[in-house]
Amino acid sequence: MWLAADYHFPSTYSCRIPMSSMSSAPVMPAPGPATVRLALIRTGIECFGLDAVREELFPVLRSAPVRVRPPERVAISQQVLRGYKWSEDKAKRRTAQESIIVREMAHAGGPMTVFLQVPEDFEQRLRVVLQAIGYWGQSSSLASFLGVTNSSPGAGESALPLSQLDGTFPLRPYFSCLAT
């Protein structure tokens, strides 16, 4: 069965493109499947404990198909931030070095939907986990849970790997980026 959870981003957010530099981080318009799985695991541990997630939920989350429908409109802007890095000299004195970080931030217009296909006997537990997620990507990327329904992703409305395009729907203008 498919679960579809809707989220609202009340402020700017940052879901970094995987393998990008910490000091110059481009942003994706929505989290990728790996980010979704990590958030589900982290939140599952908070809700049910490490043992329950390790023994019961992790095998399901590892193999569950994940689709993400990004918000209808996403504006991306570059933000210049101060970054600090701790270093230690030969005398074991710690000092902070300041540098400039360029980080892209996204601002969404409309909800984002996460689709997750799970066995029916895990539906209630995963509804609890989906409802408890409060951010995607960085912890400063707040998200408000709007609701969860039993619905599957429509053709062409969610992000998917290019290898899974089957030619049954025309490609419209699309955003392509590296995701894991």
PDB file of C-alpha atoms in Angstrom:
ATOM      1  CA  MET A   1       0.000   0.000   0.000  1.00  0.00           C
ATOM      2  CA  TRP A   2       1.120   3.566  -0.661  1.00  0.00           C
ATOM      3  CA  LEU A   3       1.138   6.280   2.001  1.00  0.00           C
ATOM      4  CA  ALA A   4       1.263   9.919   0.902  1.00  0.00           C
ATOM      5  CA  ALA A   5       2.363  12.448   3.545  1.00  0.00           C
ATOM      6  CA  ASP A   6       2.098  16.184   2.832  1.00  0.00           C
ATOM      7  CA  TYR A   7       4.429  18.756   4.379  1.00  0.00           C
ATOM      8  CA  HIS A   8       4.568  22.551   4.364  1.00  0.00           C
ATOM      9  CA  PHE A   9       7.883  24.430   4.547  1.00  0.00           C
ATOM     10  CA  PRO A  10       7.112  27.561   6.633  1.00  0.00           C
ATOM     11  CA  SER A  11      10.541  29.070   5.962  1.00  0.00           C
ATOM     12  CA  THR A  12      13.570  28.549   3.764  1.00  0.00           C
ATOM     13  CA  TYR A  13      15.117  25.102   3.805  1.00  0.00           C
ATOM     14  CA  SER A  14      18.226  23.326   2.566  1.00  0.00           C
ATOM     15  CA  CYS A  15      18.396  19.751   1.308  1.00  0.00           C
ATOM     16  CA  ARG A  16      21.962  19.630   0.025  1.00  0.00           C
ATOM     17  CA  ILE A  17      22.821  17.779  -3.154  1.00  0.00           C
ATOM     18  CA  PRO A  18      24.702  14.645  -2.044  1.00  0.00           C
ATOM     19  CA  MET A  19      28.488  14.744  -2.234  1.00  0.00           C
ATOM     20  CA  SER A  20      28.522  18.539  -2.512  1.00  0.00           C
ATOM     21  CA  SER A  21      31.030  20.642  -0.616  1.00  0.00           C
ATOM     22  CA  MET A  22      30.153  21.861   2.874  1.00  0.00           C
ATOM     23  CA  SER A  23      31.471  25.317   1.986  1.00  0.00           C
ATOM     24  CA  SER A  24      29.567  25.682  -1.284  1.00  0.00           C
ATOM     25  CA  ALA A  25      26.393  23.637  -1.026  1.00  0.00           C
ATOM     26  CA  PRO A  26      23.849  23.567  -3.869  1.00  0.00           C
ATOM     27  CA  VAL A  27      20.285  22.690  -2.881  1.00  0.00           C
ATOM     28  CA  MET A  28      17.685  20.258  -4.225  1.00  0.00           C
ATOM     29  CA  PRO A  29      14.052  21.417  -4.483  1.00  0.00           C
ATOM     30  CA  ALA A  30      12.992  18.502  -2.233  1.00  0.00           C
ATOM     31  CA  PRO A  31      14.707  15.736  -0.270  1.00  0.00           C
ATOM     32  CA  GLY A  32      15.903  12.684  -2.154  1.00  0.00           C
ATOM     33  CA  PRO A  33      15.034   9.082  -1.252  1.00  0.00           C
ATOM     34  CA  ALA A  34      18.107   8.656   0.986  1.00  0.00           C
ATOM     35  CA  THR A  35      17.204  11.785   2.976  1.00  0.00           C
ATOM     36  CA  VAL A  36      13.636  10.489   3.357  1.00  0.00           C
ATOM     37  CA  ARG A  37      14.875   7.113   4.627  1.00  0.00           C
ATOM     38  CA  LEU A  38      17.290   8.774   7.094  1.00  0.00           C
ATOM     39  CA  ALA A  39      14.524  11.023   8.436  1.00  0.00           C
ATOM     40  CA  LEU A  40      12.189   8.032   8.830  1.00  0.00           C
ATOM     41  CA  ILE A  41      14.867   6.057  10.685  1.00  0.00           C
ATOM     42  CA  ARG A  42      15.816   8.996  12.957  1.00  0.00           C
ATOM     43  CA  THR A  43      12.186   9.790  13.757  1.00  0.00           C
ATOM     44  CA  GLY A  44      11.331   6.100  14.165  1.00  0.00           C
ATOM     45  CA  ILE A  45      14.036   5.795  16.818  1.00  0.00           C
ATOM     46  CA  GLU A  46      12.588   8.835  18.615  1.00  0.00           C
ATOM     47  CA  CYS A  47       9.066   7.349  18.491  1.00  0.00           C
ATOM     48  CA  PHE A  48       9.644   3.624  19.069  1.00  0.00           C
ATOM     49  CA  GLY A  49      13.242   3.176  20.237  1.00  0.00           C
ATOM     50  CA  LEU A  50      16.393   1.794  18.647  1.00  0.00           C
ATOM     51  CA  ASP A  51      15.551  -1.899  19.068  1.00  0.00           C
ATOM     52  CA  ALA A  52      12.120  -1.637  17.404  1.00  0.00           C
ATOM     53  CA  VAL A  53      13.538   0.283  14.457  1.00  0.00           C
ATOM     54  CA  ARG A  54      16.520  -2.053  14.053  1.00  0.00           C
ATOM     55  CA  GLU A  55      14.451  -5.251  14.238  1.00  0.00           C
ATOM     56  CA  GLU A  56      11.145  -4.248  12.622  1.00  0.00           C
ATOM     57  CA  LEU A  57      11.139  -0.927  10.740  1.00  0.00           C
ATOM     58  CA  PHE A  58      14.627  -0.796   9.216  1.00  0.00           C
ATOM     59  CA  PRO A  59      14.153  -3.808   6.898  1.00  0.00           C
ATOM     60  CA  VAL A  60      10.887  -2.297   5.627  1.00  0.00           C
ATOM     61  CA  LEU A  61      12.317   1.221   5.186  1.00  0.00           C
ATOM     62  CA  ARG A  62      15.447  -0.070   3.449  1.00  0.00           C
ATOM     63  CA  SER A  63      13.437  -1.778   0.709  1.00  0.00           C
ATOM     64  CA  ALA A  64      10.367   0.501   0.498  1.00  0.00           C
ATOM     65  CA  PRO A  65       9.949   2.415  -2.776  1.00  0.00           C
ATOM     66  CA  VAL A  66      10.100   6.172  -2.075  1.00  0.00           C
ATOM     67  CA  ARG A  67       8.802   8.923  -4.344  1.00  0.00           C
ATOM     68  CA  VAL A  68       8.838  12.655  -3.623  1.00  0.00           C
ATOM     69  CA  ARG A  69       6.563  15.215  -5.270  1.00  0.00           C
ATOM     70  CA  PRO A  70       8.333  18.565  -4.847  1.00  0.00           C
ATOM     71  CA  PRO A  71       6.393  21.737  -4.074  1.00  0.00           C
ATOM     72  CA  GLU A  72       4.622  23.353  -7.034  1.00  0.00           C
ATOM     73  CA  ARG A  73       7.037  26.307  -7.021  1.00  0.00           C
ATOM     74  CA  VAL A  74      10.523  26.500  -5.551  1.00  0.00           C
ATOM     75  CA  ALA A  75      12.718  29.603  -5.497  1.00  0.00           C
ATOM     76  CA  ILE A  76      16.424  29.022  -4.927  1.00  0.00           C
ATOM     77  CA  SER A  77      18.764  31.723  -3.652  1.00  0.00           C
ATOM     78  CA  GLN A  78      22.380  31.827  -2.556  1.00  0.00           C
ATOM     79  CA  GLN A  79      23.132  32.810   1.013  1.00  0.00           C
ATOM     80  CA  VAL A  80      26.566  33.916   2.207  1.00  0.00           C
ATOM     81  CA  LEU A  81      27.284  32.684   5.733  1.00  0.00           C
ATOM     82  CA  ARG A  82      30.144  32.798   8.176  1.00  0.00           C
ATOM     83  CA  GLY A  83      31.641  29.397   8.832  1.00  0.00           C
ATOM     84  CA  TYR A  84      33.876  28.472  11.735  1.00  0.00           C
ATOM     85  CA  LYS A  85      36.332  25.607  11.865  1.00  0.00           C
ATOM     86  CA  TRP A  86      38.149  24.574  15.024  1.00  0.00           C
ATOM     87  CA  SER A  87      41.839  23.809  14.681  1.00  0.00           C
ATOM     88  CA  GLU A  88      44.547  22.786  17.103  1.00  0.00           C
ATOM     89  CA  ASP A  89      48.149  24.006  16.970  1.00  0.00           C
ATOM     90  CA  LYS A  90      51.251  22.133  18.124  1.00  0.00           C
ATOM     91  CA  ALA A  91      50.829  23.432  21.670  1.00  0.00           C
ATOM     92  CA  LYS A  92      47.308  21.884  21.752  1.00  0.00           C
ATOM     93  CA  ARG A  93      45.654  25.314  21.759  1.00  0.00           C
ATOM     94  CA  ARG A  94      42.296  25.366  20.019  1.00  0.00           C
ATOM     95  CA  THR A  95      41.449  28.314  17.803  1.00  0.00           C
ATOM     96  CA  ALA A  96      38.506  29.097  15.584  1.00  0.00           C
ATOM     97  CA  GLN A  97      39.161  29.966  11.958  1.00  0.00           C
ATOM     98  CA  GLU A  98      36.522  31.967  10.175  1.00  0.00           C
ATOM     99  CA  SER A  99      35.679  31.479   6.518  1.00  0.00           C
ATOM    100  CA  ILE A 100      32.891  32.305   4.105  1.00  0.00           C
ATOM    101  CA  ILE A 101      30.365  29.623   3.153  1.00  0.00           C
ATOM    102  CA  VAL A 102      27.980  29.915   0.206  1.00  0.00           C
ATOM    103  CA  ARG A 103      24.854  27.870   0.802  1.00  0.00           C
ATOM    104  CA  GLU A 104      21.830  27.706  -1.435  1.00  0.00           C
ATOM    105  CA  MET A 105      18.458  27.894   0.263  1.00  0.00           C
ATOM    106  CA  ALA A 106      15.060  27.003  -1.168  1.00  0.00           C
ATOM    107  CA  HIS A 107      11.689  28.609  -0.521  1.00  0.00           C
ATOM    108  CA  ALA A 108       8.608  26.561  -1.418  1.00  0.00           C
ATOM    109  CA  GLY A 109       5.237  27.573  -2.753  1.00  0.00           C
ATOM    110  CA  GLY A 110       2.863  24.697  -2.050  1.00  0.00           C
ATOM    111  CA  PRO A 111       3.173  21.437  -0.151  1.00  0.00           C
ATOM    112  CA  MET A 112       5.713  18.677  -0.690  1.00  0.00           C
ATOM    113  CA  THR A 113       4.470  15.075  -0.715  1.00  0.00           C
ATOM    114  CA  VAL A 114       6.438  11.991   0.286  1.00  0.00           C
ATOM    115  CA  PHE A 115       5.075   8.720  -1.095  1.00  0.00           C
ATOM    116  CA  LEU A 116       6.105   5.507   0.629  1.00  0.00           C
ATOM    117  CA  GLN A 117       5.035   1.986  -0.364  1.00  0.00           C
ATOM    118  CA  VAL A 118       4.850  -0.252   2.711  1.00  0.00           C
ATOM    119  CA  PRO A 119       3.236  -3.536   3.797  1.00  0.00           C
ATOM    120  CA  GLU A 120      -0.232  -3.052   5.306  1.00  0.00           C
ATOM    121  CA  ASP A 121       0.787  -4.320   8.759  1.00  0.00           C
ATOM    122  CA  PHE A 122       3.272  -1.407   9.073  1.00  0.00           C
ATOM    123  CA  GLU A 123       0.800   1.311   8.037  1.00  0.00           C
ATOM    124  CA  GLN A 124      -0.105   2.608  11.520  1.00  0.00           C
ATOM    125  CA  ARG A 125       3.478   2.740  12.796  1.00  0.00           C
ATOM    126  CA  LEU A 126       4.668   4.563   9.687  1.00  0.00           C
ATOM    127  CA  ARG A 127       1.782   7.021   9.903  1.00  0.00           C
ATOM    128  CA  VAL A 128       3.042   7.908  13.400  1.00  0.00           C
ATOM    129  CA  VAL A 129       6.606   8.328  12.108  1.00  0.00           C
ATOM    130  CA  LEU A 130       5.541  10.432   9.093  1.00  0.00           C
ATOM    131  CA  GLN A 131       3.493  12.693  11.385  1.00  0.00           C
ATOM    132  CA  ALA A 132       6.454  13.229  13.748  1.00  0.00           C
ATOM    133  CA  ILE A 133       8.951  14.428  11.124  1.00  0.00           C
ATOM    134  CA  GLY A 134       9.654  18.105  11.784  1.00  0.00           C
ATOM    135  CA  TYR A 135      12.413  18.836   9.269  1.00  0.00           C
ATOM    136  CA  TRP A 136      13.972  17.534   6.071  1.00  0.00           C
ATOM    137  CA  GLY A 137      17.687  17.849   5.349  1.00  0.00           C
ATOM    138  CA  GLN A 138      19.265  20.260   7.841  1.00  0.00           C
ATOM    139  CA  SER A 139      17.689  20.640  11.254  1.00  0.00           C
ATOM    140  CA  SER A 140      17.051  24.309  10.428  1.00  0.00           C
ATOM    141  CA  SER A 141      14.845  23.212   7.490  1.00  0.00           C
ATOM    142  CA  LEU A 142      11.584  23.172   9.386  1.00  0.00           C
ATOM    143  CA  ALA A 143       8.582  21.320   7.977  1.00  0.00           C
ATOM    144  CA  SER A 144       4.990  21.156   9.178  1.00  0.00           C
ATOM    145  CA  PHE A 145       3.096  17.894   8.741  1.00  0.00           C
ATOM    146  CA  LEU A 146      -0.226  18.496   6.974  1.00  0.00           C
ATOM    147  CA  GLY A 147      -1.691  14.999   6.707  1.00  0.00           C
ATOM    148  CA  VAL A 148      -1.299  11.490   5.374  1.00  0.00           C
ATOM    149  CA  THR A 149      -3.530   9.612   2.944  1.00  0.00           C
ATOM    150  CA  ASN A 150      -3.528   6.272   1.178  1.00  0.00           C
ATOM    151  CA  SER A 151      -2.710   7.297  -2.382  1.00  0.00           C
ATOM    152  CA  SER A 152      -0.059   6.375  -4.913  1.00  0.00           C
ATOM    153  CA  PRO A 153       2.078   8.811  -6.903  1.00  0.00           C
ATOM    154  CA  GLY A 154       0.690   9.753 -10.296  1.00  0.00           C
ATOM    155  CA  ALA A 155       2.768   9.314 -13.419  1.00  0.00           C
ATOM    156  CA  GLY A 156       5.082  12.276 -13.943  1.00  0.00           C
ATOM    157  CA  GLU A 157       4.323  14.076 -10.672  1.00  0.00           C
ATOM    158  CA  SER A 158       7.148  12.811  -8.485  1.00  0.00           C
ATOM    159  CA  ALA A 159      10.906  12.705  -8.684  1.00  0.00           C
ATOM    160  CA  LEU A 160      12.353   9.458  -9.967  1.00  0.00           C
ATOM    161  CA  PRO A 161      15.600   8.168 -11.409  1.00  0.00           C
ATOM    162  CA  LEU A 162      16.118   8.850 -15.108  1.00  0.00           C
ATOM    163  CA  SER A 163      16.672   5.110 -15.573  1.00  0.00           C
ATOM    164  CA  GLN A 164      13.030   4.531 -14.611  1.00  0.00           C
ATOM    165  CA  LEU A 165      11.570   6.751 -17.323  1.00  0.00           C
ATOM    166  CA  ASP A 166       9.634   4.412 -19.557  1.00  0.00           C
ATOM    167  CA  GLY A 167       8.476   6.775 -22.301  1.00  0.00           C
ATOM    168  CA  THR A 168       4.769   6.569 -21.423  1.00  0.00           C
ATOM    169  CA  PHE A 169       4.551  10.273 -20.587  1.00  0.00           C
ATOM    170  CA  PRO A 170       6.258  13.197 -22.279  1.00  0.00           C
ATOM    171  CA  LEU A 171       9.047  14.977 -20.475  1.00  0.00           C
ATOM    172  CA  ARG A 172       7.997  18.477 -19.585  1.00  0.00           C
ATOM    173  CA  PRO A 173      10.473  21.055 -18.411  1.00  0.00           C
ATOM    174  CA  TYR A 174      12.181  19.293 -15.550  1.00  0.00           C
ATOM    175  CA  PHE A 175      14.826  19.826 -12.907  1.00  0.00           C
ATOM    176  CA  SER A 176      17.635  17.291 -12.942  1.00  0.00           C
ATOM    177  CA  CYS A 177      20.085  16.838 -10.069  1.00  0.00           C
ATOM    178  CA  LEU A 178      22.170  14.201  -8.391  1.00  0.00           C
ATOM    179  CA  ALA A 179      20.384  12.424  -5.562  1.00  0.00           C
ATOM    180  CA  THR A 180      21.114   9.232  -3.702  1.00  0.00           C
TER     181      THR A 180
END
